[in-house]
mmCIF file of C-alpha atoms and ligand atoms in Angstrom:
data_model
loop_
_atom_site.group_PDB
_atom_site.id
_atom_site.type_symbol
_atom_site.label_atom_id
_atom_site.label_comp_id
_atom_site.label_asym_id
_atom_site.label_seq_id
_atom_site.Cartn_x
_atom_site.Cartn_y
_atom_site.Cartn_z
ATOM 1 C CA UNK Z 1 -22.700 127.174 53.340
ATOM 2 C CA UNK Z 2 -19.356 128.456 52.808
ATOM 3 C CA UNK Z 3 -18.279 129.017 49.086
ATOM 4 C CA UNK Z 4 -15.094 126.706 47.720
ATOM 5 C CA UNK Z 5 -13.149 128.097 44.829
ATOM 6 C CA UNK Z 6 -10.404 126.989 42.408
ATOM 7 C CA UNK Z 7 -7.625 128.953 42.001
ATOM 8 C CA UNK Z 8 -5.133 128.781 38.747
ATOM 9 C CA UNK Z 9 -2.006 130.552 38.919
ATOM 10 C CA UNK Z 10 -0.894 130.868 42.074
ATOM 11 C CA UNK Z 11 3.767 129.702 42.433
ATOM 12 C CA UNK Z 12 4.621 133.097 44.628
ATOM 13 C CA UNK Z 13 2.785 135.333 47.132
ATOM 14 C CA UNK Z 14 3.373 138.251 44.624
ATOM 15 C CA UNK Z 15 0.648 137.844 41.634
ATOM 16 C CA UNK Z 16 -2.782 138.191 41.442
ATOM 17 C CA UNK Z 17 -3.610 134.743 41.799
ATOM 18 C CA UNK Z 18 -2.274 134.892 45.610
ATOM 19 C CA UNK Z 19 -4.321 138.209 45.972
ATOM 20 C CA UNK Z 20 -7.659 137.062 44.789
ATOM 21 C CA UNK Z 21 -7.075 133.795 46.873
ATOM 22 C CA UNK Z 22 -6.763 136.412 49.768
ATOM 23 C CA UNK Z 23 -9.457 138.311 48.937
ATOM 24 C CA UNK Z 24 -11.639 135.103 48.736
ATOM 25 C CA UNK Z 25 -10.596 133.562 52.132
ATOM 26 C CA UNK Z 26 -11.318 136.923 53.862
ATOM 27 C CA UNK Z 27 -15.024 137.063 52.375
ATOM 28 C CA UNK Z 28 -15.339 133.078 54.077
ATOM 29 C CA UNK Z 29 -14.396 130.748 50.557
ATOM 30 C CA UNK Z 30 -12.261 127.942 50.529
ATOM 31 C CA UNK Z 31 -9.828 127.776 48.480
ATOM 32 C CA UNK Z 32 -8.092 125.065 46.572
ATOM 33 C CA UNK Z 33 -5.168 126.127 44.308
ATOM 34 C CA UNK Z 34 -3.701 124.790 41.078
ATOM 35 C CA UNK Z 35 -0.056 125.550 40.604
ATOM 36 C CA UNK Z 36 1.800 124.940 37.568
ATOM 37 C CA UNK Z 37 4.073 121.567 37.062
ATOM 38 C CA UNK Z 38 7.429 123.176 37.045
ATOM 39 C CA UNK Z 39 7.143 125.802 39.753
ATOM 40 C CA UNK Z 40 4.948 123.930 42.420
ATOM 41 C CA UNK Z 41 7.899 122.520 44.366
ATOM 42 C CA UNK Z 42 10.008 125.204 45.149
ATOM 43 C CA UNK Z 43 6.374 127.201 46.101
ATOM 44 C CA UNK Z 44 5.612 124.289 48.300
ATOM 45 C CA UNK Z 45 9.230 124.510 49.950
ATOM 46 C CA UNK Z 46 8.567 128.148 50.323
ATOM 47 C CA UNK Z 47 5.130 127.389 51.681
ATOM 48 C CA UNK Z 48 6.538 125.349 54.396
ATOM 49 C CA UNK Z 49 9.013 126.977 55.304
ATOM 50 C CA UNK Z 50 6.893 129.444 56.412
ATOM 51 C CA UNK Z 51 8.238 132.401 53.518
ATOM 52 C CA UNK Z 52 4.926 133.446 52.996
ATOM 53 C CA UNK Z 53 3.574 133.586 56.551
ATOM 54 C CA UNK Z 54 3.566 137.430 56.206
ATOM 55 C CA UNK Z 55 1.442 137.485 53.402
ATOM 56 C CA UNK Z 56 -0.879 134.742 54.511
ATOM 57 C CA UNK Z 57 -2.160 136.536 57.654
ATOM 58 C CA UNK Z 58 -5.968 137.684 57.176
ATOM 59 C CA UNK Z 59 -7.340 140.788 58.873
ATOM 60 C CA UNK Z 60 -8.866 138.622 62.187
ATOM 61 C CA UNK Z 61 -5.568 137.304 62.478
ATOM 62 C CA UNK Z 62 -5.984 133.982 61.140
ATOM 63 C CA UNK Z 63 -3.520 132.623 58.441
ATOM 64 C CA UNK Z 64 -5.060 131.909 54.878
ATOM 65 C CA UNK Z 65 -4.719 128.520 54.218
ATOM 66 C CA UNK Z 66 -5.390 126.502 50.870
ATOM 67 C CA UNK Z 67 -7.532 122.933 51.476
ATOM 68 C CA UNK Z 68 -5.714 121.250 48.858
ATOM 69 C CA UNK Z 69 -2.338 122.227 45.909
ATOM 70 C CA UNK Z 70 -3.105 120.275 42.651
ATOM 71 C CA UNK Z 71 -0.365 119.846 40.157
ATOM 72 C CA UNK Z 72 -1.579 121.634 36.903
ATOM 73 C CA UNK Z 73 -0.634 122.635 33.296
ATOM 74 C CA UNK Z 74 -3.200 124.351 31.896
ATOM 75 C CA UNK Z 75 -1.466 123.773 28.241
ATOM 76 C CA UNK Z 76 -3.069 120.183 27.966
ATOM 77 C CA UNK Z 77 -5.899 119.090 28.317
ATOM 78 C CA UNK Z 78 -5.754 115.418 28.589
ATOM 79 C CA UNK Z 79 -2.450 112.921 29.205
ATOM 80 C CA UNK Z 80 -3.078 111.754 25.517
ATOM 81 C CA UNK Z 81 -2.225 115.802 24.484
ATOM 82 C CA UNK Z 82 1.728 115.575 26.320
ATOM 83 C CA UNK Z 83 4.459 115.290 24.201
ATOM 84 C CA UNK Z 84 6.923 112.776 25.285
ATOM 85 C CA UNK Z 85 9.490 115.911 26.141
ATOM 86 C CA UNK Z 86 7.333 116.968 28.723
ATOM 87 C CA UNK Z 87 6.207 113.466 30.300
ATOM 88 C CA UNK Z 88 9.887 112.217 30.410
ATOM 89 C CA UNK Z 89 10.466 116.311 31.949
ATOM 90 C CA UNK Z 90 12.313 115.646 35.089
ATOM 91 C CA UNK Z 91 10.206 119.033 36.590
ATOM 92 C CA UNK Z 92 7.223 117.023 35.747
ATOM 93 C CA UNK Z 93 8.424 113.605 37.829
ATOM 94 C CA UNK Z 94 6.678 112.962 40.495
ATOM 95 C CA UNK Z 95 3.086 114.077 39.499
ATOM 96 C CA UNK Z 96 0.620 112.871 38.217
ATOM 97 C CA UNK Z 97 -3.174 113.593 36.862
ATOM 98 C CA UNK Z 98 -2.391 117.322 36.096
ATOM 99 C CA UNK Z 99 -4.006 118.419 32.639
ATOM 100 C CA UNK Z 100 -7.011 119.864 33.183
ATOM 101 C CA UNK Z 101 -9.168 117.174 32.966
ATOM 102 C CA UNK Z 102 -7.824 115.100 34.975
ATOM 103 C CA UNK Z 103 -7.290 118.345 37.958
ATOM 104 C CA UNK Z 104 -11.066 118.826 37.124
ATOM 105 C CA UNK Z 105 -11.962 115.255 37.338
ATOM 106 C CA UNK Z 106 -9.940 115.153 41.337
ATOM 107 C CA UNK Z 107 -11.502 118.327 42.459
ATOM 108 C CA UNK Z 108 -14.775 116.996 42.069
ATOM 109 C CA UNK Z 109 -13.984 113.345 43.490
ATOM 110 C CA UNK Z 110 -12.200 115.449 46.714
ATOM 111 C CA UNK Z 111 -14.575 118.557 47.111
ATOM 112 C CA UNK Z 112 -17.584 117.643 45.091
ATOM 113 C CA UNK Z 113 -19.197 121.026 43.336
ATOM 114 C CA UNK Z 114 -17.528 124.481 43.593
ATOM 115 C CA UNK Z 115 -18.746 128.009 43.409
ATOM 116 C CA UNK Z 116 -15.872 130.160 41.837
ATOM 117 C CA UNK Z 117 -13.122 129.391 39.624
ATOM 118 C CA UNK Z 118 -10.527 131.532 39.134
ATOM 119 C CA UNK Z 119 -7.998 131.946 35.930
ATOM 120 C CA UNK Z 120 -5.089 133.741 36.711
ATOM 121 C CA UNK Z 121 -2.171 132.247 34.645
ATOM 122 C CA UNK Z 122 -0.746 133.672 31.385
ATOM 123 C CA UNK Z 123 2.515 132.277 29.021
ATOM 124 C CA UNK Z 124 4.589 133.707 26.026
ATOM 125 C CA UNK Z 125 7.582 132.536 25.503
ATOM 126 C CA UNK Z 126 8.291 135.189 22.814
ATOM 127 C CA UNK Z 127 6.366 138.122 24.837
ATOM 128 C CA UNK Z 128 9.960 140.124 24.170
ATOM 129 C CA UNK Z 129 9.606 139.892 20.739
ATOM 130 C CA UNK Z 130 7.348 142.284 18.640
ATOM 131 C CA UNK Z 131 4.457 140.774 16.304
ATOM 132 C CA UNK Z 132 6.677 141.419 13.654
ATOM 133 C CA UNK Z 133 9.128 139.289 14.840
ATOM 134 C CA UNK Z 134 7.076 136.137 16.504
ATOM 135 C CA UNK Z 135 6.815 133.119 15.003
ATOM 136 C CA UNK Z 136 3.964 131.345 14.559
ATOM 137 C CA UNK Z 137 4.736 128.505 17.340
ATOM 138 C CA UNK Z 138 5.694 131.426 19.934
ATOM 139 C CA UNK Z 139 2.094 133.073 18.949
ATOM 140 C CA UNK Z 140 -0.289 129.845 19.265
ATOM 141 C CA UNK Z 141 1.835 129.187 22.542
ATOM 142 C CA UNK Z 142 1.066 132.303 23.772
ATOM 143 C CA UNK Z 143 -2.910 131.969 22.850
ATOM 144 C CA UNK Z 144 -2.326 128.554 23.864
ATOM 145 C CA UNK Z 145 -1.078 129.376 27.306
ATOM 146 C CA UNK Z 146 -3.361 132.414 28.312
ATOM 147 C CA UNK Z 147 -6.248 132.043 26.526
ATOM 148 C CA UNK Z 148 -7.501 128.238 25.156
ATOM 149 C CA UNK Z 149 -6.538 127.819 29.195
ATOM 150 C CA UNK Z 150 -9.172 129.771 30.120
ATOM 151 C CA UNK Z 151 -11.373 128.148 27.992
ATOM 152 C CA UNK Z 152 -10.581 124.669 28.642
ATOM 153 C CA UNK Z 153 -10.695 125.355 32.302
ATOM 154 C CA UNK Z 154 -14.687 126.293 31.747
ATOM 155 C CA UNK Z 155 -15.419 123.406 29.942
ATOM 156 C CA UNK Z 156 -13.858 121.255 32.202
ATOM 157 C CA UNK Z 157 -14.730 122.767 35.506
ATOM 158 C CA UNK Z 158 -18.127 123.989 34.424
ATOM 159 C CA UNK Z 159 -20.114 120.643 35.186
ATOM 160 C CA UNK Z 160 -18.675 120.800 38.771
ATOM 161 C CA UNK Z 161 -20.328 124.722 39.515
ATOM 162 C CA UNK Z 162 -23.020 125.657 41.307
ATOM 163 C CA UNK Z 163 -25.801 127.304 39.875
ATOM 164 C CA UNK Z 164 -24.890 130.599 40.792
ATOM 165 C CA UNK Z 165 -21.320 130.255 41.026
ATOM 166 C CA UNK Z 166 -18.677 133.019 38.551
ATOM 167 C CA UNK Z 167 -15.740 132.500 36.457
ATOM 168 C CA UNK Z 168 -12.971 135.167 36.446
ATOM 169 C CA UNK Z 169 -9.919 135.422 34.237
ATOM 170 C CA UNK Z 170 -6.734 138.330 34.089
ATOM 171 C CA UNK Z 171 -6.639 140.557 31.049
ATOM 172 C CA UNK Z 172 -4.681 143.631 30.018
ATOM 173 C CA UNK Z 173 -5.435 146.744 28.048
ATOM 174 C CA UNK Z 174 -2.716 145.652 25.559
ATOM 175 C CA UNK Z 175 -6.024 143.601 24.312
ATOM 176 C CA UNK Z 176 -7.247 146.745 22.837
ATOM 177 C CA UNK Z 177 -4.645 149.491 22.294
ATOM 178 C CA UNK Z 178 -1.151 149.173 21.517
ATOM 179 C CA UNK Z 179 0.952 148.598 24.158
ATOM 180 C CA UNK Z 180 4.640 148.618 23.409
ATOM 181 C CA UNK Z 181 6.562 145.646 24.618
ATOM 182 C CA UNK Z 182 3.667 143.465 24.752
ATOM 183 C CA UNK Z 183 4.767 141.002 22.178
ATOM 184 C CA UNK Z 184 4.955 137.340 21.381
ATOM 185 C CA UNK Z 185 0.918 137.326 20.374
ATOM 186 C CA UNK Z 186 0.168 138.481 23.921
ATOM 187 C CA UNK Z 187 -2.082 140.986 23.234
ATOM 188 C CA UNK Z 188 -3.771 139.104 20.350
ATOM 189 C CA UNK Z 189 -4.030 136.402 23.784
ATOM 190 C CA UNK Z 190 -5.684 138.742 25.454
ATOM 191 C CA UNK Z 191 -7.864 140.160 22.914
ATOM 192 C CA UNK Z 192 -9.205 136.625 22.524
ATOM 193 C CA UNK Z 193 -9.292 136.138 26.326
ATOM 194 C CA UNK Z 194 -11.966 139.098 26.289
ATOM 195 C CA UNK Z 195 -13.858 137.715 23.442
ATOM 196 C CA UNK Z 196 -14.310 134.499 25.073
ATOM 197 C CA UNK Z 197 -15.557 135.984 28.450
ATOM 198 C CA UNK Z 198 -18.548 137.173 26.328
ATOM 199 C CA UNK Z 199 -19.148 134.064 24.244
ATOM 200 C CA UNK Z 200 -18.392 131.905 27.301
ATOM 201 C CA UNK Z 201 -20.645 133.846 29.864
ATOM 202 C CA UNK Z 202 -23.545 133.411 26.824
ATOM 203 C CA UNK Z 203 -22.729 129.639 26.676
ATOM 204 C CA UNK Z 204 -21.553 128.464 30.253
ATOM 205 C CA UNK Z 205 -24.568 131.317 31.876
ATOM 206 C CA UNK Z 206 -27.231 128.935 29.495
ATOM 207 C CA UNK Z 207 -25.655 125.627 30.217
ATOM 208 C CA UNK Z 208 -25.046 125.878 33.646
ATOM 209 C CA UNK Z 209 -25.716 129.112 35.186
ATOM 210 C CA UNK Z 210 -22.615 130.804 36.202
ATOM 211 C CA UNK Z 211 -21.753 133.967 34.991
ATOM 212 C CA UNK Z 212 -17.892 134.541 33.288
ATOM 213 C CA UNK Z 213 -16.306 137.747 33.446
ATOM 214 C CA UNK Z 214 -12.930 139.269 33.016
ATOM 215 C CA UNK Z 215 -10.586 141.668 34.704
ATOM 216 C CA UNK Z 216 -8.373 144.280 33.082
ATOM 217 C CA UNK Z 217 -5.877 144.964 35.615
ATOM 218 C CA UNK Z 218 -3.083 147.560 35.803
ATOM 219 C CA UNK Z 219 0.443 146.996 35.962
ATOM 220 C CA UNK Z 220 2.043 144.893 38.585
ATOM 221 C CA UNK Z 221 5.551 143.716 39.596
ATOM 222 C CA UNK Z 222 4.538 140.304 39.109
ATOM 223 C CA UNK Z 223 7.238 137.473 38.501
ATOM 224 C CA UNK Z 224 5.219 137.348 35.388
ATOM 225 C CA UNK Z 225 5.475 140.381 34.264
ATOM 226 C CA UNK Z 226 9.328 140.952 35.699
ATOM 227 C CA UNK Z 227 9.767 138.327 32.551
ATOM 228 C CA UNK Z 228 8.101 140.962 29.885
ATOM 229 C CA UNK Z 229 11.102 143.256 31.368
ATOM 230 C CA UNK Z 230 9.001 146.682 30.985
ATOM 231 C CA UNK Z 231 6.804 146.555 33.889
ATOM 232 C CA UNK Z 232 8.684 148.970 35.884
ATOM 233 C CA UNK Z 233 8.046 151.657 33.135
ATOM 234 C CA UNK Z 234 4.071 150.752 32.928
ATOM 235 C CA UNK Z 235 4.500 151.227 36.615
ATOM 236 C CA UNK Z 236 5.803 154.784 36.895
ATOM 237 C CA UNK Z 237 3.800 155.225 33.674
ATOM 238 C CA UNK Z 238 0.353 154.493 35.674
ATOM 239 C CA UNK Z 239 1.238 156.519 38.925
ATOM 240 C CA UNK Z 240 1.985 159.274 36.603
ATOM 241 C CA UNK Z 241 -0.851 158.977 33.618
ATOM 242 C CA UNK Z 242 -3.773 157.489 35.597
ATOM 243 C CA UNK Z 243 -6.487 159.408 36.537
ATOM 244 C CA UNK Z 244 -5.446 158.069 40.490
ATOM 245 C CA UNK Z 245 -2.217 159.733 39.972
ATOM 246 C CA UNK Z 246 0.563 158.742 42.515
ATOM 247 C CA UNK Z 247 -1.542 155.987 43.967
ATOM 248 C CA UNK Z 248 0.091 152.768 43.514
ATOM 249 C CA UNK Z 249 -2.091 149.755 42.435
ATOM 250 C CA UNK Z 250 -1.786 147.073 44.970
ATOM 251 C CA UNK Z 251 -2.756 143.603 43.887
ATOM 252 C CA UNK Z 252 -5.311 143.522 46.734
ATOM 253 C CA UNK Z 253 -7.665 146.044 44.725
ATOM 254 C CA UNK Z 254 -8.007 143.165 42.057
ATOM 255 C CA UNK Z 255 -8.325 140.810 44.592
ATOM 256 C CA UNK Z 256 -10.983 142.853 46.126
ATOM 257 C CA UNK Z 257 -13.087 143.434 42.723
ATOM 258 C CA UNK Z 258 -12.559 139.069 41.828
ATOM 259 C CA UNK Z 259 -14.364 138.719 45.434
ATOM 260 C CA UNK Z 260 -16.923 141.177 44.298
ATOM 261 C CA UNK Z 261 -17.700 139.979 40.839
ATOM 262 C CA UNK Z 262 -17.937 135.721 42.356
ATOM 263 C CA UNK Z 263 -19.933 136.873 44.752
ATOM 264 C CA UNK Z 264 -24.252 137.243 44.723
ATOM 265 C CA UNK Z 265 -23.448 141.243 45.101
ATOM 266 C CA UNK Z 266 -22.613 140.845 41.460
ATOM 267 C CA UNK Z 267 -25.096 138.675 40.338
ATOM 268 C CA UNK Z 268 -26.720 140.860 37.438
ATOM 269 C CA UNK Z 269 -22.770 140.955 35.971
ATOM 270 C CA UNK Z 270 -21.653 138.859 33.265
ATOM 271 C CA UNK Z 271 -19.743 138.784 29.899
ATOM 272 C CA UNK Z 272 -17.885 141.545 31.423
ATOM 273 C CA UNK Z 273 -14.023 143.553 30.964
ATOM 274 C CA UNK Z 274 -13.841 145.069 34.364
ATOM 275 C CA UNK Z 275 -10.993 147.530 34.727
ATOM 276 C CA UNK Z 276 -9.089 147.545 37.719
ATOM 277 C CA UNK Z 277 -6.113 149.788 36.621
ATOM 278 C CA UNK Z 278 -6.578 153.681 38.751
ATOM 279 C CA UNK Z 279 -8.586 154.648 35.922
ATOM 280 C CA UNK Z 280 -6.050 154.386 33.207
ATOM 281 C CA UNK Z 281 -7.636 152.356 30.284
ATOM 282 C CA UNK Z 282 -9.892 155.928 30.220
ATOM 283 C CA UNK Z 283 -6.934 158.705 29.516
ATOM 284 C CA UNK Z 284 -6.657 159.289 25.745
ATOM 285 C CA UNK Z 285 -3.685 161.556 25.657
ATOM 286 C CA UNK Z 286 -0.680 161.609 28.673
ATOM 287 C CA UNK Z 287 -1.206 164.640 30.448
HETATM 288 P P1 NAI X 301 2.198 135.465 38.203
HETATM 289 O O1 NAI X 301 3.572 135.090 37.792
HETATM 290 O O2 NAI X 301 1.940 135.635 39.663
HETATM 291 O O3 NAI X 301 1.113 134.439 37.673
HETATM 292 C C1 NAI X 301 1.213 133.718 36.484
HETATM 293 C C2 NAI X 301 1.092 132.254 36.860
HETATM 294 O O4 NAI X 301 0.856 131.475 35.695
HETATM 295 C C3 NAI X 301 2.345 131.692 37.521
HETATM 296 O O5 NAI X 301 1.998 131.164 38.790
HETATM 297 C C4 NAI X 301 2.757 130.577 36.578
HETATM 298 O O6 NAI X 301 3.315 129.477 37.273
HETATM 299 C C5 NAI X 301 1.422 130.230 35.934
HETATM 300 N N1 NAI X 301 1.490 129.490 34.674
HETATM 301 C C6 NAI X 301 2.213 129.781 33.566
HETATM 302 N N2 NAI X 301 2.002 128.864 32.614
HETATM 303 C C7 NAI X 301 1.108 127.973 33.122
HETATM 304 C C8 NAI X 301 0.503 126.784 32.628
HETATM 305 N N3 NAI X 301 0.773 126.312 31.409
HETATM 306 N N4 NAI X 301 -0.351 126.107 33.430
HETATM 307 C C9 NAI X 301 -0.629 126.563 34.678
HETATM 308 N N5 NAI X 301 -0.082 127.675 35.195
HETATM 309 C C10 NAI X 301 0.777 128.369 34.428
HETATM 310 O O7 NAI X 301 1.866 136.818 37.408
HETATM 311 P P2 NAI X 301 0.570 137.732 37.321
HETATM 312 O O8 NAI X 301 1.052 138.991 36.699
HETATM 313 O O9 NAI X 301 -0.126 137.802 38.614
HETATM 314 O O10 NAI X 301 -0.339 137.002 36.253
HETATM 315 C C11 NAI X 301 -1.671 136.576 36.479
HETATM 316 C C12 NAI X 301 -2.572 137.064 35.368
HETATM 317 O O11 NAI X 301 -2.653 138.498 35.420
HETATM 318 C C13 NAI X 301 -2.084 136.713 33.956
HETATM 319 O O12 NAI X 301 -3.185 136.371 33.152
HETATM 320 C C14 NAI X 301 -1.496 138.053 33.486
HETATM 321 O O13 NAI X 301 -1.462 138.164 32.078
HETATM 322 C C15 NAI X 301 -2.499 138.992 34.106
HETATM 323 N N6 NAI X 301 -2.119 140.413 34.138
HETATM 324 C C16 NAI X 301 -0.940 140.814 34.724
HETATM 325 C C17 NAI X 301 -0.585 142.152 34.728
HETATM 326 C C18 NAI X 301 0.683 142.601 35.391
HETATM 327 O O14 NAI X 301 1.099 143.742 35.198
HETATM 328 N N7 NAI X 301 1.324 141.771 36.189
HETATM 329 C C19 NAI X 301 -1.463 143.197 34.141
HETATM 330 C C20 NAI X 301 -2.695 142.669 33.595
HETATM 331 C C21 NAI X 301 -2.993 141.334 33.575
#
């Protein structure tokens, strides 16, 4: 039986998201995206238009395709949680049924149970700003955003996985050591992003039997992280800190380790920060 998989986070063919969905289709899943409100149009328009053709082709030649593109803001969790500025949002027209209940509730009436369900979606509208300077809205939106998401996805979409079936979510060493330019309450996000994997994976792994785990990834031109406006120093930072020196860190290699880590080869692994960075979350000092 072939695998189907949610995927969260997924407007460009540049992030992780599109990666992982990559990686997935090329080990046999199907995959069903959820792309946020504002930015699904202009991806489907791209889409069709055939912009990401290139990206989509898998290595037998085929061209990755996604069984289904679900409206989704993972910032609410039910239509009773949307402020009237965002229901009367003229980016939001047009859809319907996308807080996460309600995605979770059409998934399962369209594809029944699924086997992976990927996270891969982060927001802080102050990420610019240093701690010292965020405000408290900017920080809960930012733990709002990249980290109750994550959370509220699993509770939602955990009654609809297989036994068996793996959670994954993005994280970033700015969790753990200072990073800076990571502002906003980002890296407080993803501190509690890793803290949840291991609660969740203890909760979800008892309830239903999937496993939850996390990856740390390096630095990646992202159109989310183009917004942070530092990435291309992290970059040459990496390919001249990390242990892998000079070897750039293509999104595929996180793609690669979220097909691993859904899959049964990583069925003893849960609860887990995996880093996928060239090695870099292990240097102490710059050389
Ligand atoms: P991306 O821009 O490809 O992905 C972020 C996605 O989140 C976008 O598709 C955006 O539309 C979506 N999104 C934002 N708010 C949303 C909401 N309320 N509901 C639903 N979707 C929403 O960028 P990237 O970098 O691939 O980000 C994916 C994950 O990887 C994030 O968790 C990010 O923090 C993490 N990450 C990124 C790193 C980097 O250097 N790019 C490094 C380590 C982790």
């Amino acid at each position: 039986r072939g695998k189907k998989a949610f995927v969260a986070g997924v407007a460009d063919d540049n992030g992780f998201g599109w990666a992982i969905s990559k990686a997935l289709s090329e080990a046999g899943a199907e995959v069903i995206l959820g792309t946020w409100v504002p930015a699904l149009n202009i991806f489907e328009t791209s889409y069709r238009r055939g912009k990401f053709d290139e990206s989509r082709k898998l290595s037998d030649g085929s061209m990755m395709t996604f069984s289904k593109i679900y409206p989704m803001d993972a910032v609410f969790d039910a239509m009773d949680d949307v402020p009237e500025d965002i229901a009367t949002n003229k980016r939001y027209a047009g859809n319907e049924k996308w807080t996460v209940s309600e995605v979770a509730k059409c998934v399962e009436e369209d594809f029944g149970k699924i086997d992976v369900l990927v996270h891969s979606l982060a927001n802080g509208p102050e990420v610019a700003k240093p701690l010292l300077e965020t405000s408290r809205k900017g920080y809960l939106a930012a733990i709002s955003a990249s980290s109750y998401s994550n959370v509220s996805m699993i509770q939602h979409f955990g009654p609809l996985m297989n036994k068996g079936g793996a959670a994954i979510s993005l994280t970033y060493l700015a969790s753990e050591q200072i990073i800076p330019g990571y502002g906003g309450g980002m890296s407080s996000a993803k501190a509690a992003l890793e803290s949840d994997t291991r609660v969740l994976a203890y909760e979800a792994g008892r309830k239903w039997g999937i496993r939850v785990n996390t990856i740390s990834a390096g630095p990646l031109g992202s159109r989310a992280a183009k917004a942070i406006g530092f990435i291309d120093k992290m970059i040459n930072y990496s390919l001249s800190n990390a242990p892998l020196k000079e070897k750039p860190l293509e999104a595929i290699e996180i793609g690669n380790t979220a097909a691993f880590l859904c899959s049964p080869l990583a069925s003893g692994i849960t609860g887990a920060t995996i880093y996928v960075d060239n090695g870099l979350n292990a240097m102490g000092l710059a050389e």
